[in-house]
């Protein structure tokens, strides 16, 4: 009886499994072994395969293609000349692929092809290659390329330029590294203004090209080029040239200064080298001198660190497996965000003001975070290397001492004076505020007359205060502010508004609590006051 019950249970279980198993798709599909994720790279790009004996194309639909990993082989290890780099390792690419091999073979086949002069033909491709081009496009490319090799850079579409760059990258056996970097710099220099994205692409690819081939950058004639590269490159240190002792100042200049001084509207082709030389020189001089007294400017106090980065060479470019590399770089960088960003930014701004003064440019950048000590250090550099035509009017220590020792003015509460102040305040209020009850009765002529009288009075006050500044009469300046019911800072703003109307710039500045004329405008202000 027990066995019969067990048989019945087994029959019922079998029926349930048969009916439910009908919906189990896994039971009716064949089992496939899948490679471990650690051993494959999934590539879903479309691949075009070419036969060895013919040019017939076979299009393969996008699918998951398993690319087996192979161990990277160390091809080259060296310490470059760049002061920021500690070591560079060049390794083979860990995953073999062949889908760009056709391009490399075509590049070898067409390397010596030239063509007679033809008319330009439009061409656009995100990843340009020979097989995408028509016969007329190839004819123009071969003619344009032959001109570029002679140093003649004709206007052309960006896709032709990228195709030529891909050639240089993929043909190391036909183009020596020294020649290749020369060709890349020729393309970069002559087409970067027409195609602004070249800075982004070539700042990375040129870096990879030089590191792989262990060649140094030509730092002579490419100042403007490297300025653009520093803005775009993920490894800014590659484009900075300096001595070992200047590493920390240069890192601060390139990474902590928030003011983009290279984009100043007063920098052009005629003075770019001057700005580059003396802003960098003045900045490095100031930081190195301040480091002796202030640890924040000393790079040896744990403010720099050696980092390690792994780069995929020629990322975003059409690059065959034969030239693809993995690059390991150890380089010096800032250890963390520092607390002197505002100060180093103002060091650059103050340095630019000194260069502007040397060039006779009147406009000045505002500088608010530098003490007189910092300014004096920067002035030391510029007085020696780039002296201005005017001599700065400085306050002697004796004058400062006398100012500090001025007797304190006695102050007492006077109700009578308070009533006078209140009465005068109401008088000014009546002149400034129009009474609503008599709004309809007041004519436009009388309103304009009142406004003019107020403007005239304000002008007289500002002019009188300016005369006090010219004469160096600090007490008179303070008395004018008190008589006009203003703070000295407010009166100074009024004087600068007057100067702005006359000169297009502020005319006085405050130093140690004393307002003085800006030397650039002293002569013009005196002439205006003496009229």
Short mmCIF file of C-alpha atoms in Angstrom, two decimals:
data_model
loop_
_atom_site.label_atom_id
_atom_site.label_comp_id
_atom_site.label_asym_id
_atom_site.label_seq_id
_atom_site.Cartn_x
_atom_site.Cartn_y
_atom_site.Cartn_z
CA UNK A 1 0.00 0.00 0.00
CA UNK A 2 2.89 2.24 0.79
CA UNK A 3 4.53 1.55 -2.58
CA UNK A 4 1.27 2.27 -4.41
CA UNK A 5 1.02 5.65 -2.73
CA UNK A 6 4.65 6.43 -3.63
CA UNK A 7 4.01 5.46 -7.27
CA UNK A 8 0.97 7.71 -7.39
CA UNK A 9 2.97 10.61 -5.96
CA UNK A 10 5.73 10.11 -8.53
CA UNK A 11 3.18 10.10 -11.37
CA UNK A 12 1.61 13.35 -10.14
CA UNK A 13 5.06 15.00 -9.75
CA UNK A 14 5.99 13.93 -13.29
CA UNK A 15 2.80 15.47 -14.73
CA UNK A 16 3.50 18.79 -12.95
CA UNK A 17 7.10 18.87 -14.20
CA UNK A 18 5.98 18.14 -17.78
CA UNK A 19 3.35 20.89 -17.83
CA UNK A 20 5.58 23.54 -16.11
CA UNK A 21 8.65 22.53 -18.07
CA UNK A 22 6.88 23.53 -21.28
CA UNK A 23 7.42 27.17 -20.32
CA UNK A 24 11.10 26.77 -19.34
CA UNK A 25 12.96 28.17 -22.39
CA UNK A 26 16.30 27.22 -20.86
CA UNK A 27 15.45 23.52 -21.18
CA UNK A 28 14.85 23.69 -24.95
CA UNK A 29 17.77 25.95 -25.99
CA UNK A 30 21.25 24.49 -26.54
CA UNK A 31 23.87 25.27 -23.93
CA UNK A 32 26.71 27.60 -25.01
CA UNK A 33 29.97 28.05 -23.15
CA UNK A 34 30.82 31.72 -22.52
CA UNK A 35 34.32 33.00 -22.04
CA UNK A 36 35.14 34.65 -18.74
CA UNK A 37 34.71 38.45 -18.70
CA UNK A 38 38.27 38.75 -17.44
CA UNK A 39 39.63 37.10 -20.61
CA UNK A 40 37.74 39.04 -23.31
CA UNK A 41 37.03 42.54 -24.51
CA UNK A 42 33.63 43.11 -26.10
CA UNK A 43 33.75 45.12 -29.33
CA UNK A 44 30.43 46.02 -30.96
CA UNK A 45 31.73 48.12 -33.86
CA UNK A 46 30.89 47.07 -37.41
CA UNK A 47 33.81 45.34 -39.14
CA UNK A 48 34.58 45.23 -42.87
CA UNK A 49 36.66 42.24 -43.99
CA UNK A 50 38.70 42.20 -47.19
CA UNK A 51 39.98 39.08 -48.92
CA UNK A 52 43.63 38.63 -49.67
CA UNK A 53 43.20 38.08 -53.41
CA UNK A 54 40.53 40.65 -54.20
CA UNK A 55 39.07 43.91 -52.94
CA UNK A 56 35.63 42.38 -52.46
CA UNK A 57 34.08 43.63 -49.25
CA UNK A 58 32.17 41.47 -46.81
CA UNK A 59 30.05 43.39 -44.32
CA UNK A 60 29.64 41.77 -40.94
CA UNK A 61 26.74 42.98 -38.81
CA UNK A 62 27.62 44.42 -35.41
CA UNK A 63 27.88 41.74 -32.78
CA UNK A 64 29.75 40.96 -29.63
CA UNK A 65 33.25 39.99 -30.72
CA UNK A 66 35.41 38.38 -28.06
CA UNK A 67 38.98 39.72 -28.23
CA UNK A 68 41.30 37.57 -26.14
CA UNK A 69 43.66 39.42 -23.84
CA UNK A 70 47.38 38.89 -24.09
CA UNK A 71 50.00 40.00 -21.64
CA UNK A 72 51.55 43.41 -22.30
CA UNK A 73 55.23 43.29 -23.18
CA UNK A 74 57.58 46.03 -21.93
CA UNK A 75 59.09 47.57 -25.07
CA UNK A 76 60.91 50.60 -23.65
CA UNK A 77 61.61 52.15 -20.26
CA UNK A 78 63.43 55.46 -19.77
CA UNK A 79 63.66 58.70 -17.78
CA UNK A 80 62.77 61.64 -20.08
CA UNK A 81 64.43 65.05 -20.10
CA UNK A 82 61.22 66.71 -18.85
CA UNK A 83 61.76 67.80 -15.23
CA UNK A 84 58.22 66.78 -14.23
CA UNK A 85 58.55 63.15 -15.41
CA UNK A 86 60.21 60.51 -13.24
CA UNK A 87 59.80 57.46 -15.48
CA UNK A 88 58.08 56.32 -18.70
CA UNK A 89 57.26 52.73 -19.67
CA UNK A 90 56.07 51.81 -23.17
CA UNK A 91 54.16 48.51 -23.38
CA UNK A 92 52.51 46.60 -26.20
CA UNK A 93 48.74 46.81 -26.46
CA UNK A 94 47.13 43.96 -24.46
CA UNK A 95 44.32 43.11 -26.93
CA UNK A 96 45.05 42.20 -30.52
CA UNK A 97 42.73 43.57 -33.23
CA UNK A 98 42.83 43.78 -37.03
CA UNK A 99 39.97 46.07 -38.08
CA UNK A 100 42.31 49.02 -38.86
CA UNK A 101 44.89 46.92 -40.67
CA UNK A 102 43.35 47.65 -44.07
CA UNK A 103 43.91 51.37 -43.52
CA UNK A 104 47.57 50.81 -42.67
CA UNK A 105 48.09 48.68 -45.77
CA UNK A 106 46.44 51.37 -47.93
CA UNK A 107 48.59 54.05 -46.29
CA UNK A 108 51.73 52.10 -47.22
CA UNK A 109 50.47 51.58 -50.79
CA UNK A 110 49.58 55.27 -51.32
CA UNK A 111 52.56 56.71 -49.44
CA UNK A 112 54.48 57.84 -52.54
CA UNK A 113 51.42 58.69 -54.64
CA UNK A 114 51.30 62.27 -55.91
CA UNK A 115 48.91 64.10 -58.22
CA UNK A 116 48.97 67.16 -60.39
CA UNK A 117 47.09 70.29 -59.35
CA UNK A 118 43.31 69.81 -59.07
CA UNK A 119 40.42 71.75 -57.59
CA UNK A 120 39.47 71.15 -53.94
CA UNK A 121 36.70 68.62 -53.30
CA UNK A 122 34.56 68.63 -50.16
CA UNK A 123 34.98 65.67 -47.84
CA UNK A 124 33.68 64.89 -44.35
CA UNK A 125 34.04 61.81 -42.19
CA UNK A 126 34.25 61.24 -38.45
CA UNK A 127 36.94 58.61 -39.09
CA UNK A 128 38.40 59.40 -42.53
CA UNK A 129 40.06 56.65 -44.58
CA UNK A 130 40.95 56.01 -48.21
CA UNK A 131 38.13 53.54 -48.94
CA UNK A 132 35.51 56.17 -48.05
CA UNK A 133 36.81 58.66 -50.61
CA UNK A 134 35.79 59.05 -54.22
CA UNK A 135 38.38 59.18 -56.99
CA UNK A 136 38.21 62.99 -57.12
CA UNK A 137 38.59 63.27 -53.34
CA UNK A 138 41.67 61.03 -53.44
CA UNK A 139 43.16 63.10 -56.29
CA UNK A 140 42.76 66.30 -54.28
CA UNK A 141 44.15 64.64 -51.14
CA UNK A 142 47.29 63.42 -52.92
CA UNK A 143 47.87 66.89 -54.43
CA UNK A 144 47.25 68.65 -51.10
CA UNK A 145 49.53 66.19 -49.27
CA UNK A 146 52.35 66.73 -51.76
CA UNK A 147 52.07 70.50 -51.12
CA UNK A 148 52.14 70.01 -47.34
CA UNK A 149 55.30 67.93 -47.64
CA UNK A 150 56.88 70.92 -49.38
CA UNK A 151 55.76 73.30 -46.63
CA UNK A 152 52.79 74.72 -48.57
CA UNK A 153 49.59 74.57 -46.50
CA UNK A 154 46.57 75.01 -48.75
CA UNK A 155 43.07 75.50 -47.30
CA UNK A 156 41.25 72.18 -47.06
CA UNK A 157 38.59 70.29 -45.08
CA UNK A 158 39.41 68.98 -41.61
CA UNK A 159 38.85 65.34 -42.65
CA UNK A 160 41.81 65.53 -45.06
CA UNK A 161 43.95 66.93 -42.23
CA UNK A 162 42.97 64.10 -39.88
CA UNK A 163 43.66 61.50 -42.57
CA UNK A 164 47.19 62.87 -42.98
CA UNK A 165 47.71 62.82 -39.20
CA UNK A 166 46.58 59.17 -39.15
CA UNK A 167 49.17 58.41 -41.83
CA UNK A 168 51.98 59.90 -39.72
CA UNK A 169 50.86 57.94 -36.66
CA UNK A 170 50.51 54.58 -38.45
CA UNK A 171 53.67 54.57 -40.59
CA UNK A 172 56.68 54.63 -38.24
CA UNK A 173 58.65 52.42 -40.66
CA UNK A 174 58.26 55.01 -43.45
CA UNK A 175 58.31 58.26 -41.44
CA UNK A 176 61.12 58.57 -38.85
CA UNK A 177 60.01 59.97 -35.48
CA UNK A 178 61.97 63.23 -35.87
CA UNK A 179 60.39 63.83 -39.28
CA UNK A 180 56.98 62.80 -38.01
CA UNK A 181 56.99 65.32 -35.16
CA UNK A 182 58.08 68.02 -37.61
CA UNK A 183 55.14 67.18 -39.91
CA UNK A 184 52.68 67.09 -37.00
CA UNK A 185 53.83 70.51 -35.77
CA UNK A 186 53.53 71.91 -39.30
CA UNK A 187 49.91 70.74 -39.52
CA UNK A 188 49.13 71.90 -36.00
CA UNK A 189 50.65 75.35 -36.40
CA UNK A 190 49.09 76.16 -39.78
CA UNK A 191 45.57 74.79 -39.29
CA UNK A 192 44.79 75.26 -35.58
CA UNK A 193 43.11 78.64 -36.11
CA UNK A 194 40.88 77.27 -38.88
CA UNK A 195 39.99 74.11 -36.93
CA UNK A 196 39.98 74.79 -33.20
CA UNK A 197 39.50 71.10 -32.31
CA UNK A 198 43.05 70.41 -33.48
CA UNK A 199 44.34 71.68 -30.13
CA UNK A 200 42.25 69.08 -28.32
CA UNK A 201 43.29 66.18 -30.58
CA UNK A 202 46.93 66.96 -31.24
CA UNK A 203 47.76 68.00 -27.68
CA UNK A 204 47.12 64.34 -26.71
CA UNK A 205 48.45 62.62 -29.85
CA UNK A 206 51.68 64.63 -30.01
CA UNK A 207 52.29 63.79 -26.35
CA UNK A 208 51.80 60.07 -27.07
CA UNK A 209 53.95 60.24 -30.23
CA UNK A 210 56.87 61.83 -28.36
CA UNK A 211 56.64 59.50 -25.35
CA UNK A 212 56.49 56.36 -27.51
CA UNK A 213 59.48 57.44 -29.59
CA UNK A 214 61.42 59.06 -26.70
CA UNK A 215 61.89 62.40 -28.44
CA UNK A 216 61.86 65.87 -26.88
CA UNK A 217 59.54 68.71 -27.81
CA UNK A 218 61.01 71.51 -29.94
CA UNK A 219 60.52 74.36 -27.43
CA UNK A 220 61.99 77.09 -29.60
CA UNK A 221 59.35 78.53 -31.93
CA UNK A 222 56.09 77.11 -30.62
CA UNK A 223 55.24 79.28 -27.60
CA UNK A 224 51.68 80.02 -28.73
CA UNK A 225 51.12 76.38 -29.70
CA UNK A 226 52.05 75.11 -26.24
CA UNK A 227 49.77 77.69 -24.64
CA UNK A 228 46.83 76.08 -26.42
CA UNK A 229 48.10 72.60 -25.61
CA UNK A 230 48.26 73.35 -21.87
CA UNK A 231 44.60 74.39 -21.94
CA UNK A 232 43.49 71.10 -23.56
CA UNK A 233 45.96 68.39 -22.56
CA UNK A 234 45.21 65.91 -19.78
CA UNK A 235 48.96 65.88 -19.03
CA UNK A 236 49.83 69.57 -18.88
CA UNK A 237 53.31 68.89 -17.46
CA UNK A 238 54.43 67.51 -20.82
CA UNK A 239 54.23 70.99 -22.36
CA UNK A 240 56.02 72.83 -19.53
CA UNK A 241 59.75 73.40 -19.64
CA UNK A 242 61.52 74.43 -16.44
CA UNK A 243 64.39 73.67 -14.12
CA UNK A 244 64.06 71.17 -11.27
CA UNK A 245 63.93 73.95 -8.66
CA UNK A 246 61.05 75.68 -10.45
CA UNK A 247 58.68 72.70 -10.59
CA UNK A 248 56.40 73.86 -7.75
CA UNK A 249 56.06 77.49 -8.98
CA UNK A 250 55.23 76.26 -12.49
CA UNK A 251 52.61 73.85 -11.15
CA UNK A 252 51.02 76.70 -9.21
CA UNK A 253 51.06 78.90 -12.31
CA UNK A 254 49.42 76.31 -14.56
CA UNK A 255 46.99 74.71 -12.10
CA UNK A 256 46.18 77.16 -9.29
CA UNK A 257 45.93 80.50 -11.11
CA UNK A 258 42.28 81.14 -11.99
CA UNK A 259 42.97 84.13 -14.26
CA UNK A 260 43.54 83.00 -17.88
CA UNK A 261 46.20 85.57 -18.65
CA UNK A 262 47.14 84.06 -22.00
CA UNK A 263 43.73 85.17 -23.28
CA UNK A 264 44.27 88.83 -22.31
CA UNK A 265 42.94 91.21 -24.94
CA UNK A 266 46.21 93.14 -24.83
CA UNK A 267 48.30 90.15 -25.93
CA UNK A 268 48.91 89.87 -29.67
CA UNK A 269 51.52 88.41 -31.99
CA UNK A 270 53.89 91.34 -31.44
CA UNK A 271 54.11 91.05 -27.65
CA UNK A 272 53.06 87.46 -26.84
CA UNK A 273 56.63 86.29 -26.21
CA UNK A 274 57.21 89.29 -23.91
CA UNK A 275 54.15 88.48 -21.78
CA UNK A 276 55.04 84.77 -21.66
CA UNK A 277 58.63 85.40 -20.63
CA UNK A 278 58.04 87.98 -17.92
CA UNK A 279 54.79 86.74 -16.38
CA UNK A 280 56.38 83.31 -15.97
CA UNK A 281 59.69 84.85 -14.86
CA UNK A 282 58.10 87.27 -12.38
CA UNK A 283 55.84 84.55 -10.97
CA UNK A 284 58.66 82.03 -10.46
CA UNK A 285 60.88 84.71 -8.90
CA UNK A 286 58.14 85.79 -6.46
CA UNK A 287 57.16 82.25 -5.40
CA UNK A 288 60.77 81.14 -4.86
CA UNK A 289 61.50 84.23 -2.75
CA UNK A 290 58.28 83.94 -0.73
CA UNK A 291 59.05 80.26 -0.05
CA UNK A 292 61.82 81.29 2.32
CA UNK A 293 59.38 82.99 4.68
CA UNK A 294 56.03 81.33 3.96
CA UNK A 295 55.70 77.53 3.87
CA UNK A 296 52.69 77.71 1.56
CA UNK A 297 55.03 78.66 -1.27
CA UNK A 298 57.54 75.91 -0.49
CA UNK A 299 57.06 72.83 -2.65
CA UNK A 300 59.28 70.70 -0.41
CA UNK A 301 56.78 70.65 2.47
CA UNK A 302 54.65 67.84 1.07
CA UNK A 303 52.85 70.05 -1.42
CA UNK A 304 53.92 67.96 -4.43
CA UNK A 305 53.46 64.25 -5.04
CA UNK A 306 54.52 61.69 -7.66
CA UNK A 307 51.52 60.29 -9.51
CA UNK A 308 51.23 57.39 -11.96
CA UNK A 309 48.96 57.42 -14.98
CA UNK A 310 48.33 54.84 -17.72
CA UNK A 311 47.55 56.29 -21.13
CA UNK A 312 45.93 54.59 -24.14
CA UNK A 313 48.06 55.92 -26.97
CA UNK A 314 46.34 57.87 -29.76
CA UNK A 315 42.93 57.63 -28.11
CA UNK A 316 40.21 58.67 -30.58
CA UNK A 317 42.49 58.34 -33.61
CA UNK A 318 42.50 55.65 -36.28
CA UNK A 319 45.38 53.53 -35.01
CA UNK A 320 46.40 50.02 -36.12
CA UNK A 321 47.38 47.38 -33.60
CA UNK A 322 50.98 47.43 -34.77
CA UNK A 323 51.50 50.99 -33.44
CA UNK A 324 49.00 51.01 -30.57
CA UNK A 325 50.72 51.22 -27.19
CA UNK A 326 50.01 51.42 -23.47
CA UNK A 327 52.01 54.21 -21.81
CA UNK A 328 52.80 54.32 -18.08
CA UNK A 329 53.99 57.72 -16.85
CA UNK A 330 55.20 58.74 -13.38
CA UNK A 331 55.13 62.52 -12.98
CA UNK A 332 55.16 65.26 -10.33
CA UNK A 333 51.88 67.00 -9.52
CA UNK A 334 50.31 69.15 -6.80
CA UNK A 335 49.39 66.97 -3.84
CA UNK A 336 46.11 68.72 -3.10
CA UNK A 337 44.14 71.90 -3.51
CA UNK A 338 45.98 74.73 -1.82
CA UNK A 339 44.78 77.81 0.02
CA UNK A 340 46.80 80.37 -1.95
CA UNK A 341 44.84 80.38 -5.19
CA UNK A 342 43.73 84.00 -4.72
CA UNK A 343 47.26 85.14 -3.91
CA UNK A 344 48.98 83.43 -6.85
CA UNK A 345 46.26 84.68 -9.17
CA UNK A 346 46.90 88.25 -8.05
CA UNK A 347 50.66 87.76 -8.49
CA UNK A 348 49.95 87.09 -12.16
CA UNK A 349 47.57 90.03 -12.43
CA UNK A 350 50.07 92.39 -10.79
CA UNK A 351 52.81 91.11 -13.10
CA UNK A 352 50.60 91.78 -16.12
CA UNK A 353 49.99 95.32 -14.84
CA UNK A 354 53.75 95.89 -14.78
CA UNK A 355 54.06 94.65 -18.37
CA UNK A 356 51.13 96.86 -19.41
CA UNK A 357 52.87 99.84 -17.81
CA UNK A 358 56.06 99.02 -19.72
CA UNK A 359 54.10 98.89 -23.00
CA UNK A 360 52.24 102.14 -22.23
CA UNK A 361 48.86 100.45 -21.77
CA UNK A 362 46.87 102.49 -19.25
CA UNK A 363 44.22 99.98 -18.24
CA UNK A 364 44.98 97.99 -15.10
CA UNK A 365 43.70 94.79 -13.53
CA UNK A 366 42.39 94.99 -9.98
CA UNK A 367 44.67 93.41 -7.37
CA UNK A 368 43.15 92.92 -3.90
CA UNK A 369 44.98 90.03 -2.22
CA UNK A 370 48.61 91.18 -2.26
CA UNK A 371 50.31 92.92 0.63
CA UNK A 372 52.93 95.59 0.05
CA UNK A 373 55.59 92.97 0.80
CA UNK A 374 54.38 90.76 -2.05
CA UNK A 375 54.17 93.71 -4.44
CA UNK A 376 57.69 94.84 -3.54
CA UNK A 377 59.07 91.37 -4.32
CA UNK A 378 57.40 91.36 -7.75
CA UNK A 379 58.66 94.90 -8.35
CA UNK A 380 62.20 93.70 -7.64
CA UNK A 381 62.02 91.39 -10.63
CA UNK A 382 60.46 93.91 -12.99
CA UNK A 383 62.66 96.81 -11.91
CA UNK A 384 65.64 94.67 -12.87
CA UNK A 385 64.31 92.91 -15.99
CA UNK A 386 61.62 95.21 -17.38
CA UNK A 387 61.89 98.69 -15.84
CA UNK A 388 59.16 101.22 -16.61
CA UNK A 389 59.80 104.75 -17.87
CA UNK A 390 58.24 106.36 -14.80
CA UNK A 391 59.41 106.26 -11.22
CA UNK A 392 56.86 105.10 -8.70
CA UNK A 393 55.91 107.52 -5.98
CA UNK A 394 56.48 105.62 -2.77
CA UNK A 395 55.78 106.58 0.85
CA UNK A 396 58.91 106.56 2.98
CA UNK A 397 59.07 104.87 6.37
CA UNK A 398 59.34 108.30 8.02
CA UNK A 399 56.11 109.42 6.36
CA UNK A 400 54.32 106.28 7.51
CA UNK A 401 55.61 106.84 11.02
CA UNK A 402 54.37 110.42 11.01
CA UNK A 403 50.96 109.34 9.78
CA UNK A 404 50.67 106.75 12.53
CA UNK A 405 51.70 109.31 15.18
CA UNK A 406 49.09 111.92 14.22
CA UNK A 407 47.22 113.05 17.33
CA UNK A 408 43.76 111.58 17.80
CA UNK A 409 41.09 114.15 17.18
CA UNK A 410 39.01 114.81 20.29
CA UNK A 411 35.35 113.96 19.96
CA UNK A 412 32.45 115.20 22.05
CA UNK A 413 28.67 114.98 21.72
CA UNK A 414 27.05 118.27 20.80
CA UNK A 415 23.25 118.49 20.53
CA UNK A 416 23.58 121.82 18.76
CA UNK A 417 25.79 120.31 16.06
CA UNK A 418 23.40 117.36 15.80
CA UNK A 419 20.52 119.78 15.07
CA UNK A 420 22.63 121.49 12.41
CA UNK A 421 23.40 118.14 10.81
CA UNK A 422 19.72 117.18 10.85
CA UNK A 423 18.75 120.56 9.38
CA UNK A 424 21.34 120.26 6.63
CA UNK A 425 20.19 116.69 5.94
CA UNK A 426 16.61 117.84 5.43
CA UNK A 427 17.84 120.61 3.17
CA UNK A 428 19.64 118.11 0.94
CA UNK A 429 16.63 115.76 1.07
CA UNK A 430 14.34 118.53 -0.13
CA UNK A 431 16.68 119.13 -3.06
CA UNK A 432 16.90 115.46 -4.03
CA UNK A 433 13.36 114.26 -3.42
CA UNK A 434 10.48 115.78 -5.25
CA UNK A 435 7.48 116.64 -3.07
CA UNK A 436 4.46 114.60 -4.22
CA UNK A 437 1.95 117.31 -3.35
CA UNK A 438 3.59 119.73 -5.80
CA UNK A 439 4.48 117.19 -8.48
CA UNK A 440 2.12 118.66 -11.07
CA UNK A 441 3.27 122.17 -10.41
CA UNK A 442 6.97 121.52 -10.94
CA UNK A 443 8.03 121.87 -14.57
CA UNK A 444 10.63 119.84 -16.40
CA UNK A 445 12.77 122.95 -16.66
CA UNK A 446 12.97 123.44 -12.92
CA UNK A 447 13.74 119.70 -12.37
CA UNK A 448 16.57 119.81 -14.88
CA UNK A 449 17.87 122.96 -13.22
CA UNK A 450 17.88 121.24 -9.82
CA UNK A 451 19.64 118.15 -11.19
CA UNK A 452 22.30 120.30 -12.81
CA UNK A 453 22.93 122.18 -9.58
CA UNK A 454 23.34 118.89 -7.69
CA UNK A 455 25.70 117.55 -10.35
CA UNK A 456 27.64 120.79 -10.24
CA UNK A 457 27.95 120.60 -6.45
CA UNK A 458 29.11 116.96 -6.59
CA UNK A 459 31.64 117.87 -9.29
CA UNK A 460 33.01 120.69 -7.15
CA UNK A 461 33.39 118.38 -4.16
CA UNK A 462 35.18 115.69 -6.21
CA UNK A 463 37.44 118.30 -7.82
CA UNK A 464 38.33 119.83 -4.46
CA UNK A 465 39.14 116.37 -3.08
CA UNK A 466 41.27 115.60 -6.14
CA UNK A 467 43.26 118.80 -5.54
CA UNK A 468 43.88 117.67 -1.97
CA UNK A 469 45.20 114.33 -3.25
CA UNK A 470 47.47 116.08 -5.78
CA UNK A 471 48.87 118.28 -3.02
CA UNK A 472 49.30 115.34 -0.68
CA UNK A 473 47.04 117.03 1.88
CA UNK A 474 45.59 114.07 3.75
CA UNK A 475 43.94 116.24 6.42
CA UNK A 476 42.13 118.36 3.84
CA UNK A 477 40.85 115.22 2.11
CA UNK A 478 39.43 113.95 5.43
CA UNK A 479 37.86 117.36 6.16
CA UNK A 480 36.14 117.42 2.74
CA UNK A 481 34.72 113.94 3.42
CA UNK A 482 33.43 115.07 6.83
CA UNK A 483 31.94 118.30 5.49
CA UNK A 484 30.16 116.34 2.74
CA UNK A 485 28.85 113.73 5.21
CA UNK A 486 30.79 110.97 3.43
CA UNK A 487 33.23 108.28 4.41
CA UNK A 488 36.72 108.78 2.90
CA UNK A 489 36.18 105.63 0.80
CA UNK A 490 32.96 107.06 -0.64
CA UNK A 491 34.67 110.35 -1.47
CA UNK A 492 37.48 108.43 -3.18
CA UNK A 493 34.89 106.66 -5.34
CA UNK A 494 33.46 110.04 -6.36
CA UNK A 495 36.94 111.26 -7.29
CA UNK A 496 37.56 108.13 -9.38
CA UNK A 497 34.21 108.58 -11.15
CA UNK A 498 35.40 112.05 -12.13
CA UNK A 499 38.74 110.63 -13.29
CA UNK A 500 36.96 107.93 -15.26
CA UNK A 501 35.05 110.56 -17.22
CA UNK A 502 38.32 112.36 -17.95
CA UNK A 503 40.71 109.46 -18.49
CA UNK A 504 38.62 106.34 -18.95
CA UNK A 505 40.23 104.83 -15.82
CA UNK A 506 40.55 105.40 -12.07
CA UNK A 507 42.99 108.14 -11.09
CA UNK A 508 43.73 107.62 -7.38
CA UNK A 509 44.52 104.60 -5.24
CA UNK A 510 44.76 103.91 -1.53
CA UNK A 511 48.04 102.82 0.06
CA UNK A 512 48.33 102.39 3.82
CA UNK A 513 45.31 104.62 4.42
CA UNK A 514 46.61 107.44 2.20
CA UNK A 515 45.13 108.27 -1.20
CA UNK A 516 47.70 109.03 -3.92
CA UNK A 517 47.66 109.63 -7.66
CA UNK A 518 48.33 106.72 -10.03
CA UNK A 519 51.67 107.69 -11.63
CA UNK A 520 50.48 106.96 -15.19
CA UNK A 521 47.88 109.73 -15.01
CA UNK A 522 49.60 112.29 -12.75
CA UNK A 523 50.65 114.61 -15.57
CA UNK A 524 47.25 114.62 -17.27
CA UNK A 525 45.39 115.25 -14.00
CA UNK A 526 47.63 118.19 -13.11
CA UNK A 527 47.15 119.69 -16.58
CA UNK A 528 43.37 119.38 -16.26
CA UNK A 529 43.33 121.01 -12.81
CA UNK A 530 45.52 123.90 -13.99
CA UNK A 531 43.24 124.83 -16.89
#
